[in-house]
Short mmCIF file of C-alpha atoms in Angstrom, two decimals:
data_model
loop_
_atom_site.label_atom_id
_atom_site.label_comp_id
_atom_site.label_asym_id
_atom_site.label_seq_id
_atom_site.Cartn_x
_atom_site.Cartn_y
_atom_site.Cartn_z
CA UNK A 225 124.69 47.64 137.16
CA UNK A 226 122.61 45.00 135.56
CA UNK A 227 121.58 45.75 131.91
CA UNK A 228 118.26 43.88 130.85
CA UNK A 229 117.29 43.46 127.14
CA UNK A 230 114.27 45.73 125.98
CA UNK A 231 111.74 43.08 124.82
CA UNK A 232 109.66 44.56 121.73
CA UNK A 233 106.30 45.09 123.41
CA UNK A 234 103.51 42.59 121.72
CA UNK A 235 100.94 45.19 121.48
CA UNK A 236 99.80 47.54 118.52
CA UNK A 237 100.47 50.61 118.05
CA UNK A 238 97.16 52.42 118.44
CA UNK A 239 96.96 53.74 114.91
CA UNK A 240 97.20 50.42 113.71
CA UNK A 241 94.24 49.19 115.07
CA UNK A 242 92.39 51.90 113.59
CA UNK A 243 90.14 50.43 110.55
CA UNK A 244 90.68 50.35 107.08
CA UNK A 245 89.00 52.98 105.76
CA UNK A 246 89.73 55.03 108.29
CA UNK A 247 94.04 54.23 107.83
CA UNK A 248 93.73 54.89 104.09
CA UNK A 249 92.28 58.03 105.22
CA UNK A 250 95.49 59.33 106.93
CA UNK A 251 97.46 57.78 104.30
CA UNK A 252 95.89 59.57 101.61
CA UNK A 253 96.71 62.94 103.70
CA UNK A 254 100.31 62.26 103.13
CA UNK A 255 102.64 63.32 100.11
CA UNK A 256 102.81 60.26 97.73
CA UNK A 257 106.54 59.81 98.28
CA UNK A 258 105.66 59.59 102.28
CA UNK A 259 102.85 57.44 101.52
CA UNK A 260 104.62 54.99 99.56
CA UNK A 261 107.03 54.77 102.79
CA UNK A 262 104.50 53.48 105.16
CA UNK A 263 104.64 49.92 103.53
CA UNK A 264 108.18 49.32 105.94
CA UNK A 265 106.15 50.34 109.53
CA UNK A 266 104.49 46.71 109.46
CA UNK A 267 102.54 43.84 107.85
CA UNK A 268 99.72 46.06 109.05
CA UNK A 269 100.59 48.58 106.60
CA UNK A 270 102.64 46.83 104.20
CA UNK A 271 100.04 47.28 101.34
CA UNK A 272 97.99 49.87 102.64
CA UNK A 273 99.06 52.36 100.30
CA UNK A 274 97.79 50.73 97.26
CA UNK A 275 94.59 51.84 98.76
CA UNK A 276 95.58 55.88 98.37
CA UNK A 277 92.80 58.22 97.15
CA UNK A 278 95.53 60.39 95.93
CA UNK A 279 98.78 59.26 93.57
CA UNK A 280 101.30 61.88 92.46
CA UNK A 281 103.99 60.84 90.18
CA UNK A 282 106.83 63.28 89.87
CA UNK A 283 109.75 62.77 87.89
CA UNK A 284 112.09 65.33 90.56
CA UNK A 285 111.62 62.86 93.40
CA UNK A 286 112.17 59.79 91.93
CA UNK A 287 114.76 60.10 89.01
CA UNK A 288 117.09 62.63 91.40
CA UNK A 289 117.99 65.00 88.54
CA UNK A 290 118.78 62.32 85.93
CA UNK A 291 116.16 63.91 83.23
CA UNK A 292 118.47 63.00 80.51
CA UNK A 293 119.21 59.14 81.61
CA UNK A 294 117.11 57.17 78.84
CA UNK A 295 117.30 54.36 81.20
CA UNK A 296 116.62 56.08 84.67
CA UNK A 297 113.16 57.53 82.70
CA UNK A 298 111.83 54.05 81.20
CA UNK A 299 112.35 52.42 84.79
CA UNK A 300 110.24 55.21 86.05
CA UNK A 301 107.46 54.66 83.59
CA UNK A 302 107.63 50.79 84.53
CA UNK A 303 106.95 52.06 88.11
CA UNK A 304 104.10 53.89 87.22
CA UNK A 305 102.73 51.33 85.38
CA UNK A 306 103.60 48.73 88.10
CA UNK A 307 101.77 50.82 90.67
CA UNK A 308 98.32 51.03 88.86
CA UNK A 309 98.33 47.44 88.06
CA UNK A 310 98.60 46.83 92.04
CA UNK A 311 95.97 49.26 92.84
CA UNK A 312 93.49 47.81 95.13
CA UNK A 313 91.20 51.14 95.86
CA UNK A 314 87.85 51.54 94.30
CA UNK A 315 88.21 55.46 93.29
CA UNK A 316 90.93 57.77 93.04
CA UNK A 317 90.50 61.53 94.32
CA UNK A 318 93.59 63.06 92.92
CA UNK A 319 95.70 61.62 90.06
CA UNK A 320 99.05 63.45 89.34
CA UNK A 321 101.59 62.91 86.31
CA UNK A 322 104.36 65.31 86.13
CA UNK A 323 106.93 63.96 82.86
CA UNK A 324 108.47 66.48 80.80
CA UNK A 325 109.56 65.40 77.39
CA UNK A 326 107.51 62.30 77.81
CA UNK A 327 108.86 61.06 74.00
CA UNK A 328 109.00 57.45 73.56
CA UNK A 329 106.56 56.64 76.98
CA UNK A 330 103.54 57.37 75.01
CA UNK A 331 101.66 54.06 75.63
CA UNK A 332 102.54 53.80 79.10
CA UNK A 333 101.18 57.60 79.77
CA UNK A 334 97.59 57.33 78.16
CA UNK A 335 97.26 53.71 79.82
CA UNK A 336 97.98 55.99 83.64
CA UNK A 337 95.36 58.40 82.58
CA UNK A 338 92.88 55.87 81.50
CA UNK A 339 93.62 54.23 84.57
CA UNK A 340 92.64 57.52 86.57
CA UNK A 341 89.67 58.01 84.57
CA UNK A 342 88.53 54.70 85.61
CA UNK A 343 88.90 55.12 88.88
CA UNK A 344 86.26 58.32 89.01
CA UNK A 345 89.02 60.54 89.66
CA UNK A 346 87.91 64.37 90.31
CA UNK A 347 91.44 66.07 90.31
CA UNK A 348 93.67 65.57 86.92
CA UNK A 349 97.15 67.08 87.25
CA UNK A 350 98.96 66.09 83.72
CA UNK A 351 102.14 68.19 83.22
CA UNK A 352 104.26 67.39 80.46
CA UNK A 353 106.10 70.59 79.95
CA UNK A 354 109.87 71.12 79.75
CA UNK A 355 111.48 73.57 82.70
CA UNK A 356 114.29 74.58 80.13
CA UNK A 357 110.95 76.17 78.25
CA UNK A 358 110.97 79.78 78.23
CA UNK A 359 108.78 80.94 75.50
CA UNK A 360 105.70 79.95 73.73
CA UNK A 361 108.41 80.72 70.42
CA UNK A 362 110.05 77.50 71.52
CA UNK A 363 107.31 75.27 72.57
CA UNK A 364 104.79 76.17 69.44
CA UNK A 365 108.26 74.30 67.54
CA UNK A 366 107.80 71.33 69.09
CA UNK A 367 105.29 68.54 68.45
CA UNK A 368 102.92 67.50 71.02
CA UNK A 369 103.38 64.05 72.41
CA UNK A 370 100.95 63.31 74.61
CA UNK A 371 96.94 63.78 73.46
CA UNK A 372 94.05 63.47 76.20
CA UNK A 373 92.56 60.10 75.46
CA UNK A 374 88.61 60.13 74.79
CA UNK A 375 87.46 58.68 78.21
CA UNK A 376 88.30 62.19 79.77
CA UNK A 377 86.20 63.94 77.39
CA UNK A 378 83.42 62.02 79.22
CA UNK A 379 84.27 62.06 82.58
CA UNK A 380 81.62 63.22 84.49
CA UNK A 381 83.00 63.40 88.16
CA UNK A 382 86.14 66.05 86.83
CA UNK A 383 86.55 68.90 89.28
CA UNK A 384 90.25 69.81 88.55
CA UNK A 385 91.91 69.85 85.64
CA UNK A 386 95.30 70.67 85.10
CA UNK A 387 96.63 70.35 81.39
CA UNK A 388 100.09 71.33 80.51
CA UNK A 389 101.92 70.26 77.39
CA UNK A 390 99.27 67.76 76.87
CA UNK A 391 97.13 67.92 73.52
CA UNK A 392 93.37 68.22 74.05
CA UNK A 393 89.79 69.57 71.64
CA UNK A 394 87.97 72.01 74.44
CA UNK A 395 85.01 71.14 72.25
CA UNK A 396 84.91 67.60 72.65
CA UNK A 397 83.85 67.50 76.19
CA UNK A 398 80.45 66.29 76.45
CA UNK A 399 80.14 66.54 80.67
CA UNK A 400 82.08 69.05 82.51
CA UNK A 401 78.95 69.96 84.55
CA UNK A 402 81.44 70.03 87.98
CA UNK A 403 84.55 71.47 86.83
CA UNK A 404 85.96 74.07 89.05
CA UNK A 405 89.34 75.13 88.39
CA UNK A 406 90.58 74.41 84.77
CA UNK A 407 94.67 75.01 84.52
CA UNK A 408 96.44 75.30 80.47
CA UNK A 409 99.57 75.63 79.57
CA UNK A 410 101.99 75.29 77.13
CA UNK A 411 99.63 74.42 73.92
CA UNK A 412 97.74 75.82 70.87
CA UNK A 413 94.51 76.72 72.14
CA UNK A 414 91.55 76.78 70.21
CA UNK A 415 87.80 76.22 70.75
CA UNK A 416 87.96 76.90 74.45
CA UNK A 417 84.67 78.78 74.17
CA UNK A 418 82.82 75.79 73.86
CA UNK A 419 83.96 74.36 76.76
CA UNK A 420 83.57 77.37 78.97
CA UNK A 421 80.15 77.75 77.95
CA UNK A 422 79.48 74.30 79.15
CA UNK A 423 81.19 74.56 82.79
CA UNK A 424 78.32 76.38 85.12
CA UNK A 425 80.52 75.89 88.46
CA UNK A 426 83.54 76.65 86.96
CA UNK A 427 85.43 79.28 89.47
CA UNK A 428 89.16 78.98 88.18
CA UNK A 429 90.75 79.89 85.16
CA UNK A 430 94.42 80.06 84.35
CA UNK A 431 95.96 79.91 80.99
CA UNK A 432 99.99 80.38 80.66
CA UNK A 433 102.11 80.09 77.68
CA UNK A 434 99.47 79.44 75.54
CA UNK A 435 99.38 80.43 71.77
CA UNK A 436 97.00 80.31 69.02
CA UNK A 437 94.19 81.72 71.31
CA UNK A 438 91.21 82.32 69.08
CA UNK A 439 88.73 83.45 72.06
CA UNK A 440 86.88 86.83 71.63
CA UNK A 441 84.36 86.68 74.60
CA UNK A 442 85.66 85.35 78.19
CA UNK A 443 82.31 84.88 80.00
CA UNK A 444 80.70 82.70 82.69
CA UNK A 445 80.95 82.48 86.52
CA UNK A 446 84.54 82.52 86.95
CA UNK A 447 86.36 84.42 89.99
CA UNK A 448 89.86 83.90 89.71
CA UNK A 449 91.27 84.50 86.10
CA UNK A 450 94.98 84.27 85.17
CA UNK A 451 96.28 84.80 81.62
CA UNK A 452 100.20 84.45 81.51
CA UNK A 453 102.19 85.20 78.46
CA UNK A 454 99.14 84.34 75.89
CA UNK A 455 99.87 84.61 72.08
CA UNK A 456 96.15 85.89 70.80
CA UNK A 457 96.29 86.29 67.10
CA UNK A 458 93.46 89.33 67.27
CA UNK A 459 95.68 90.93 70.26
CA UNK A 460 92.05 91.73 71.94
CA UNK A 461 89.54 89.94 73.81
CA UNK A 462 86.48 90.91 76.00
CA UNK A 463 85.64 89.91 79.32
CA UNK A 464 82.23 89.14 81.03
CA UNK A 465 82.89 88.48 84.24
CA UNK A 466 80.32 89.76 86.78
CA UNK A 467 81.81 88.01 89.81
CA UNK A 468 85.35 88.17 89.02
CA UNK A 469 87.33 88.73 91.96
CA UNK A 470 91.33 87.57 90.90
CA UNK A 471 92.71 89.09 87.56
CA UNK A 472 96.17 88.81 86.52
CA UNK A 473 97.46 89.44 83.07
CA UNK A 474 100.65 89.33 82.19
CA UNK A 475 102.25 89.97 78.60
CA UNK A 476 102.19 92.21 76.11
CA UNK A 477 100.01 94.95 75.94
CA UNK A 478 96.75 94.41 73.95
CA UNK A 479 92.76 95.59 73.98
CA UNK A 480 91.36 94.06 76.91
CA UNK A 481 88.07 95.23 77.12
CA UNK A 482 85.62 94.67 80.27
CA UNK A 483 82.49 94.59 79.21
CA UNK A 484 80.33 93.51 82.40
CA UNK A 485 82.88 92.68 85.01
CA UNK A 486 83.02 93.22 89.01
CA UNK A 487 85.04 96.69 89.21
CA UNK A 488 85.30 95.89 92.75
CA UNK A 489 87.58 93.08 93.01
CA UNK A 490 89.93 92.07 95.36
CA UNK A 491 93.55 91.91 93.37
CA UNK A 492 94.36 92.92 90.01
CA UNK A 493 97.94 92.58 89.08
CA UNK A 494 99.30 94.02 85.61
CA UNK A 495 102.36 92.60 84.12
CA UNK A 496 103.76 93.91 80.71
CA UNK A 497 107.60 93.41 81.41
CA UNK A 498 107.77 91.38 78.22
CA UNK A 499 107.52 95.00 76.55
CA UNK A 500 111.16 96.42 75.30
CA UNK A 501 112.35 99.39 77.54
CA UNK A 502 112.40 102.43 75.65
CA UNK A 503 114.31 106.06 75.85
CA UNK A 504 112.15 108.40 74.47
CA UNK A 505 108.12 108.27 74.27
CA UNK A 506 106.79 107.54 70.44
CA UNK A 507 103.45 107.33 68.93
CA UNK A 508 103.50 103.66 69.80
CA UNK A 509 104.64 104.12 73.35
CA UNK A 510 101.76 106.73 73.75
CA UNK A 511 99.16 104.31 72.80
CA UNK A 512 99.80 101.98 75.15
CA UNK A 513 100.00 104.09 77.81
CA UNK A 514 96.45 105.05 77.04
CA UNK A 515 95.41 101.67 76.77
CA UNK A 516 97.45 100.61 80.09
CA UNK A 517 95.99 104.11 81.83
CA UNK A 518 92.57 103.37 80.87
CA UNK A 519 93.24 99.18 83.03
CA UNK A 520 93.77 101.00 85.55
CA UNK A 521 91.18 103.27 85.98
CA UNK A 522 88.43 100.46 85.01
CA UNK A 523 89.89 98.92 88.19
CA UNK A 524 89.86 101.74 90.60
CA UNK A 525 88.05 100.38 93.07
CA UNK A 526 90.32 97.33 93.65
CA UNK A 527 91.16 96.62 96.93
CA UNK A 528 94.88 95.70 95.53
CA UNK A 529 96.65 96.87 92.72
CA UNK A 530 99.93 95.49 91.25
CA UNK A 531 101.70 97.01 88.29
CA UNK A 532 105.06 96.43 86.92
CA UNK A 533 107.96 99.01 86.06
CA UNK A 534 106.99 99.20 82.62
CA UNK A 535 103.52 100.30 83.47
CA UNK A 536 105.44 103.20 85.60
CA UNK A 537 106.71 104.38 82.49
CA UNK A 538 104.12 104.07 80.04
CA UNK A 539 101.55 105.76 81.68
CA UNK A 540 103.90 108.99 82.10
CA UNK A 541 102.15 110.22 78.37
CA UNK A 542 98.48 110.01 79.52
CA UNK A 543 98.07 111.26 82.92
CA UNK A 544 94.61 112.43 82.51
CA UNK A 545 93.45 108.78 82.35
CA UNK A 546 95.24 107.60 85.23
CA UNK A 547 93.45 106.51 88.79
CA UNK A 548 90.44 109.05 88.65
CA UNK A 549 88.40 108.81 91.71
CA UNK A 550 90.96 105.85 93.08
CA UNK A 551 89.75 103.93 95.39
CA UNK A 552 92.46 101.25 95.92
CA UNK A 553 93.84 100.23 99.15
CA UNK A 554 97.02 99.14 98.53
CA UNK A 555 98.81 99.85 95.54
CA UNK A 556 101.85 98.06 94.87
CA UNK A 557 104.49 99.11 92.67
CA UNK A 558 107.17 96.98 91.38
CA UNK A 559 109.65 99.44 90.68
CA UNK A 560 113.20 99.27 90.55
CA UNK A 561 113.67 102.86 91.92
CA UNK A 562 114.59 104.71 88.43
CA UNK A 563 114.11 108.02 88.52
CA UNK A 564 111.82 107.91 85.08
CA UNK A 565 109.52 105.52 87.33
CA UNK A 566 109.33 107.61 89.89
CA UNK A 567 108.04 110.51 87.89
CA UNK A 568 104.70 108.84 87.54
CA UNK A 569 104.49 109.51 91.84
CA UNK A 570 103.26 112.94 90.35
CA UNK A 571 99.77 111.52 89.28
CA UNK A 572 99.10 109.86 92.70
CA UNK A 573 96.56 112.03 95.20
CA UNK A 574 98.96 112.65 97.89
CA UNK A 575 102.27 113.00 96.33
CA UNK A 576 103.85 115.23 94.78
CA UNK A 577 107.54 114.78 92.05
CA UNK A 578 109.75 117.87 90.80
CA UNK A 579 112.10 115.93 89.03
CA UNK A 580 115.19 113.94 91.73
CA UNK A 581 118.75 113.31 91.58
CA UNK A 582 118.47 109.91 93.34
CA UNK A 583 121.77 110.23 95.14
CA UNK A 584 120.63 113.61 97.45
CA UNK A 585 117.03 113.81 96.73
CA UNK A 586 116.13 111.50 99.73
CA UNK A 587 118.23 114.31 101.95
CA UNK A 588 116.39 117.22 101.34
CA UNK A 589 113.58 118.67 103.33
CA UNK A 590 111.02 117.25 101.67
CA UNK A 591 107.29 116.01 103.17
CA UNK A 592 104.49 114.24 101.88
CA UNK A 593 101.02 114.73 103.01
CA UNK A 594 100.78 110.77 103.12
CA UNK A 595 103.36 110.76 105.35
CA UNK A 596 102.21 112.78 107.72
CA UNK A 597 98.14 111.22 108.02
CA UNK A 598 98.24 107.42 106.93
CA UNK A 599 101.19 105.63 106.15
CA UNK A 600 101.88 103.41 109.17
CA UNK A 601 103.78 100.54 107.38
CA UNK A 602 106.46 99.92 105.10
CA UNK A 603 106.93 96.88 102.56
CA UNK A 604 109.16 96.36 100.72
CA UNK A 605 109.62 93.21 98.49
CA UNK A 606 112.90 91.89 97.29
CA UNK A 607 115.31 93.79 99.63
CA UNK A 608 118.67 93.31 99.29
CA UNK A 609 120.04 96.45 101.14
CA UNK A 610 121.23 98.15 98.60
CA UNK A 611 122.25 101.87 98.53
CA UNK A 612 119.00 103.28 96.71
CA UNK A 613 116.77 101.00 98.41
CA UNK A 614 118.52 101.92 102.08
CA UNK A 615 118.14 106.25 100.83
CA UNK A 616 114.81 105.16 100.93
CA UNK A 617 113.92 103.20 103.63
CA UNK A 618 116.33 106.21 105.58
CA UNK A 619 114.36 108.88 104.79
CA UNK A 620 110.96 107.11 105.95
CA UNK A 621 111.80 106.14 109.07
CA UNK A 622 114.29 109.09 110.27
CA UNK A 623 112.27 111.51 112.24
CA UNK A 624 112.44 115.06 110.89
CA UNK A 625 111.45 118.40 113.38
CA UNK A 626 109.02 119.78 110.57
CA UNK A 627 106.31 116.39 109.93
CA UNK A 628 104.11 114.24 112.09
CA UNK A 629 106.20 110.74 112.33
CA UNK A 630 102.99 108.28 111.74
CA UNK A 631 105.34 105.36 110.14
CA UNK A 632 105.08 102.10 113.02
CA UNK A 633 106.26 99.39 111.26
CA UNK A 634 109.01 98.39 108.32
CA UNK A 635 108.72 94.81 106.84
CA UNK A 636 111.53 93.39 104.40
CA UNK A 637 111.06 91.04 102.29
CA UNK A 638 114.40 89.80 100.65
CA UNK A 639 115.35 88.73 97.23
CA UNK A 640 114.77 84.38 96.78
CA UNK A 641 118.37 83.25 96.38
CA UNK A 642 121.00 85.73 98.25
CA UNK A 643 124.07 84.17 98.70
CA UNK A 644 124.95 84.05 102.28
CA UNK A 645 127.74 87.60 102.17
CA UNK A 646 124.38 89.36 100.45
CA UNK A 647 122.08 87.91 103.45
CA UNK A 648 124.56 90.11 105.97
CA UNK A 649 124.20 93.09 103.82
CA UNK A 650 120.69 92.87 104.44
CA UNK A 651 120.99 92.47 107.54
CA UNK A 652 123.11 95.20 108.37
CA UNK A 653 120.75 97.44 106.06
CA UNK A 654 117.51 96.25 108.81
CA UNK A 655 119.85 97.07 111.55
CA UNK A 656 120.98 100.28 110.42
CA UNK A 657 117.26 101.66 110.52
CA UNK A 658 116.63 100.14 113.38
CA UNK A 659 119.40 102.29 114.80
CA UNK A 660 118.06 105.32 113.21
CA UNK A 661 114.79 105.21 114.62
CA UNK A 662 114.20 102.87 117.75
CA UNK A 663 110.69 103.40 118.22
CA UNK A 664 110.29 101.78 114.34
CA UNK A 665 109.73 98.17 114.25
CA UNK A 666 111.71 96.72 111.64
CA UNK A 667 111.92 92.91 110.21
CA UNK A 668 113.21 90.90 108.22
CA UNK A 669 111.20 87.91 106.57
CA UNK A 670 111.94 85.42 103.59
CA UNK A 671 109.84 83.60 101.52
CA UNK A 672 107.04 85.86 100.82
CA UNK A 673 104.88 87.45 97.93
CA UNK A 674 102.63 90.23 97.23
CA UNK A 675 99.89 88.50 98.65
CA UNK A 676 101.28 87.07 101.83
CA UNK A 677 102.43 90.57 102.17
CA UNK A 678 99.14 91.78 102.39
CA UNK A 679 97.61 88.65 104.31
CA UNK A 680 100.54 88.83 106.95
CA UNK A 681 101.78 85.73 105.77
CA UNK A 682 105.42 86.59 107.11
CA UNK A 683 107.97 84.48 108.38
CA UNK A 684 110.50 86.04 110.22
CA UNK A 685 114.56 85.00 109.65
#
C-alpha cells in the first residue's frame, strides 16, 4: 500500500478570515488564560489577544500554588505589567486583579488599575484578600496595602465594582451615575451612605467581612442585598428598600428594622450560625428569639425562606411571633436533625411535635396532614446517607395502609467533598429507598445549592 504525505492545505481556516473586530469579539468571550493561548494557532492570531475587551489576572492560574515564592509573585507582577504596556485595544470591558497579600507590588498594582481606568473600563474586579482570612478579628489587624487611586473616583463609565481588601473613601466618588452591582469586602467601611445616595441604577449590593460599618439608613433602588458577617458598631440598621427582591444576612443577631421594604420578595435567607449554641434558654437567648421571630414574620410572604439551625432553636421561646398568616412557598430549613430543632415543627400550620426519641420516633404510626395533601417532593441538601438522615427519608417514602401516599419525587443533594467510600454510602442510602418504594423517583445530584434546588438546576451523578 502506497502511503502519500498529507500536504498542509494552503487555505484559511474560516474563522480566520473573519475581521478584526469581529475575532476580538470571540476572543474576548474566552477565559483570559484561554485567550492568552490563541497567540500559538497562527500569525493570524499571534497578537490578537492584546486586543481583549476583558483581562483577568489571577494569581491561582498562573503562580500554581506558589503564594509564598517571593520570586514566583514579582515575575507575575512583571507580567501584568508587561501585558498592559502591549495593549493595543482602545477600551477595556472587564478588568480583573485577583493578588492576595499584594505587599511590596504596590506600584505595579495602582499603575494596572490606572491602566483600566484609562481604558473606560465598566467592570472593576480588585481582590486583594487573603483565603487563610477567616474573620474580620484578623483582617481589621492588618494594614491595608492597596488604596483606590483617584482616577476611579471619577470614572464615569463604572458599572461593576468589586472591592475586596482594597482601601477606598465611598464619599469621594463624584460620578457613579451607572453603577449597578457594587461588591465590599474585607475593609473598614465608613461613609458608604454618600455613595449610595449618589448611585440611581444601582441594583446590587453585597458587603462581607466588613467592619466599622457606621450606616443607619440602607435606602435606594437596590434588589439584591447581601450583608455577610458585618461588624456594625450600633448593632442596628434600617432598611428602605421598596423593590428589594434578594436579602441575605448572615451574622450575629442585631435590630434590623424594615422600614419600607417589598414584603413580597423572592428569597430571604437568615444566617446567625456565628451565635454560640446554648443548653438552656436565658433572658438573652429569649430576646433574640423575639427579634429573629419577628424577621420572619416581616417576611411571610416570601416566596423562599432559608433559616439556619440556630434560628430553629431560638425561636422555640416566642412562638406567638412566629410565621402568622405564612405565606411562603418553600421553606428551607438547615437543620442538622436534633431533636431541640425539631421541636420548633410544632409552630408550623400543618405539623404537629410531642416531643421524639430520634432512634424509633420515625417508626411509629405517625401522619401529617402535609403529607397526606401537598408534599410531592423531597430535598434534601448535603446528604451523606447517614442513619438519621436515612430514618427520615424511610419514613417519607414507605407507604403506610392508614395515609394518602402523595410523595413523587426524592432529590439528594450530597455533601461537597465525600471521599470516594462516603460517595457509596450514599449511594447505597438512594438505593435503599428506591427499594422501599418503587413507584418513588429517587436521585442523586452533586454540585448544587438552595437555589438551584429550587430552579431545578440539578445535575445528576
Amino acid at each position: 500500500m502506497n502511503s502519500k504525505k498529507m500536504k498542509p492545505s494552503s487555505e484559511p481556516d474560516r474563522i480566520s478570515t473573519l475581521p478584526h473586530a469581529v475575532l476580538v469579539l470571540i476572543i474576548s468571550f474566552l477565559p483570559f488564560k484561554d485567550c492568552i493561548a490563541t497567540s500559538i494557532l497562527s500569525e493570524r492570531w499571534r497578537y490578537l489577544y492584546l486586543h481583549t475587551m476583558n483581562v483577568a489576572f489571577k494569581e491561582s492560574e498562573f503562580l500554581n500554588g506558589m503564594y509564598s515564592d517571593r520570586a514566583a509573585r514579582v515575575s507575575f507582577a512583571s507580567y501584568m505589567s508587561e501585558f498592559v504596556s502591549r495593549f493595543e485595544g482602545e477600551i477595556i470591558n472587564t478588568f480583573e486583579i485577583h493578588l492576595c497579600n499584594p505587599v511590596g507590588l504596590v506600584a505595579c498594582i495602582q499603575h494596572l488599575i490606572r491602566f483600566a481606568a484609562s481604558k473606560q473600563v465598566k467592570k472593576l474586579v480588585l481582590d486583594f484578600s487573603d483565603p487563610s482570612w477567616r474573620s474580620t478579628d484578623v483582617a481589621s489587624e492588618l494594614d491595608v496595602a492597596i488604596k483606590l487611586p483617584a482616577c476611579v473616583y471619577r470614572l464615569k463609565t463604572l458599572e461593576s465594582l468589586y472591592i475586596y481588601g482594597c482601601a477606598f473613601d465611598p464619599s469621594r466618588f463624584t460620578n457613579p451615575e451607572r453603577l449597578r452591582r457594587l461588591y465590599i469586602g474585607w475593609i473598614s467601611l465608613q461613609k458608604l451612605e454618600s455613595l449610595l445616595s449618589k448611585c440611581r441604577l444601582l441594583k446590587t449590593l453585597s458587603i462581607r467581612y466588613c467592619w466599622d460599618l457606621d450606616i443607619e439608613t440602607l435606602a435606594g433602588r437596590i434588589e439584591e442585598l447581601v450583608i455577610e458577617y458585618c461588624d456594625f458598631p450600633r448593632m442596628a440598621c434600617s432598611f428602605v428598600l421598596p423593590i428589594l427582591d434578594i436579602f441575605k444576612y448572615s451574622g450575629y443577631i442585631m435590630c434590623l428594622d424594615f422600614e419600607r421594604v417589598n414584603k413580597m420578595v423572592h428569597d430571604v435567607e437568615f444566617d446567625f450560625g456565628v451565635e454560640p449554641e446554648y443548653d438552656e434558654p436565658d433572658a438573652a437567648t429569649k430576646a433574640q428569639g423575639e427579634i429573629v421571630a419577628k424577621l420572619l414574620s416581616d417576611f411571610r410572604s416570601a416566596t423562599i425562606i432559608t433559616v439556619c439551625p440556630y434560628t430553629l432553636q431560638v425561636i422555640q421561646d416566642n412562638p406567638e411571633f412566629m410565621l402568622r398568616g405564612v405565606e411562603v412557598e418553600h421553606l428551607v430549613l438547615k437543620t442538622k436533625l436534633h431533636p431541640k430543632e425539631l421541636m420548633v415543627w410544632s409552630l408550623l400550620r400543618d405539623l404537629s411535635y410531642r416531643g421524639i426519641d430520634p432512634r424509633t420516633h420515625w417508626h411509629q404510626n405517625i401522619s401529617y396532614r402535609c403529607l397526606n395533601r401537598t408534599v410531592t417532593t423531597v430535598q434534601l441538601l448535603n446528604f451523606t446517607g447517614g442513619f438519621h438522615q436515612m430514618e427520615v427519608l424511610s419514613y417519607l417514602v414507605k407507604t403506610r395502609p392508614w395515609r394518602v401516599h402523595v410523595i413523587t419525587a426524592v432529590d439528594l443533594c450530597v455533601a461537597k467533598g465525600l471521599r470516594e467510600d462516603q460517595m457509596r454510602v450514599a449511594r447505597a442510602g438512594a438505593a435503599m429507598l428506591r427499594r422501599i418504594n418503587k413507584q418513588v423517583v429517587v436521585e442523586v445530584h452533586n454540585d448544587c445549592d438552595c437555589l438551584s434546588v429550587f430552579n431545578g438546576g440539578f445535575r445528576p451523578i
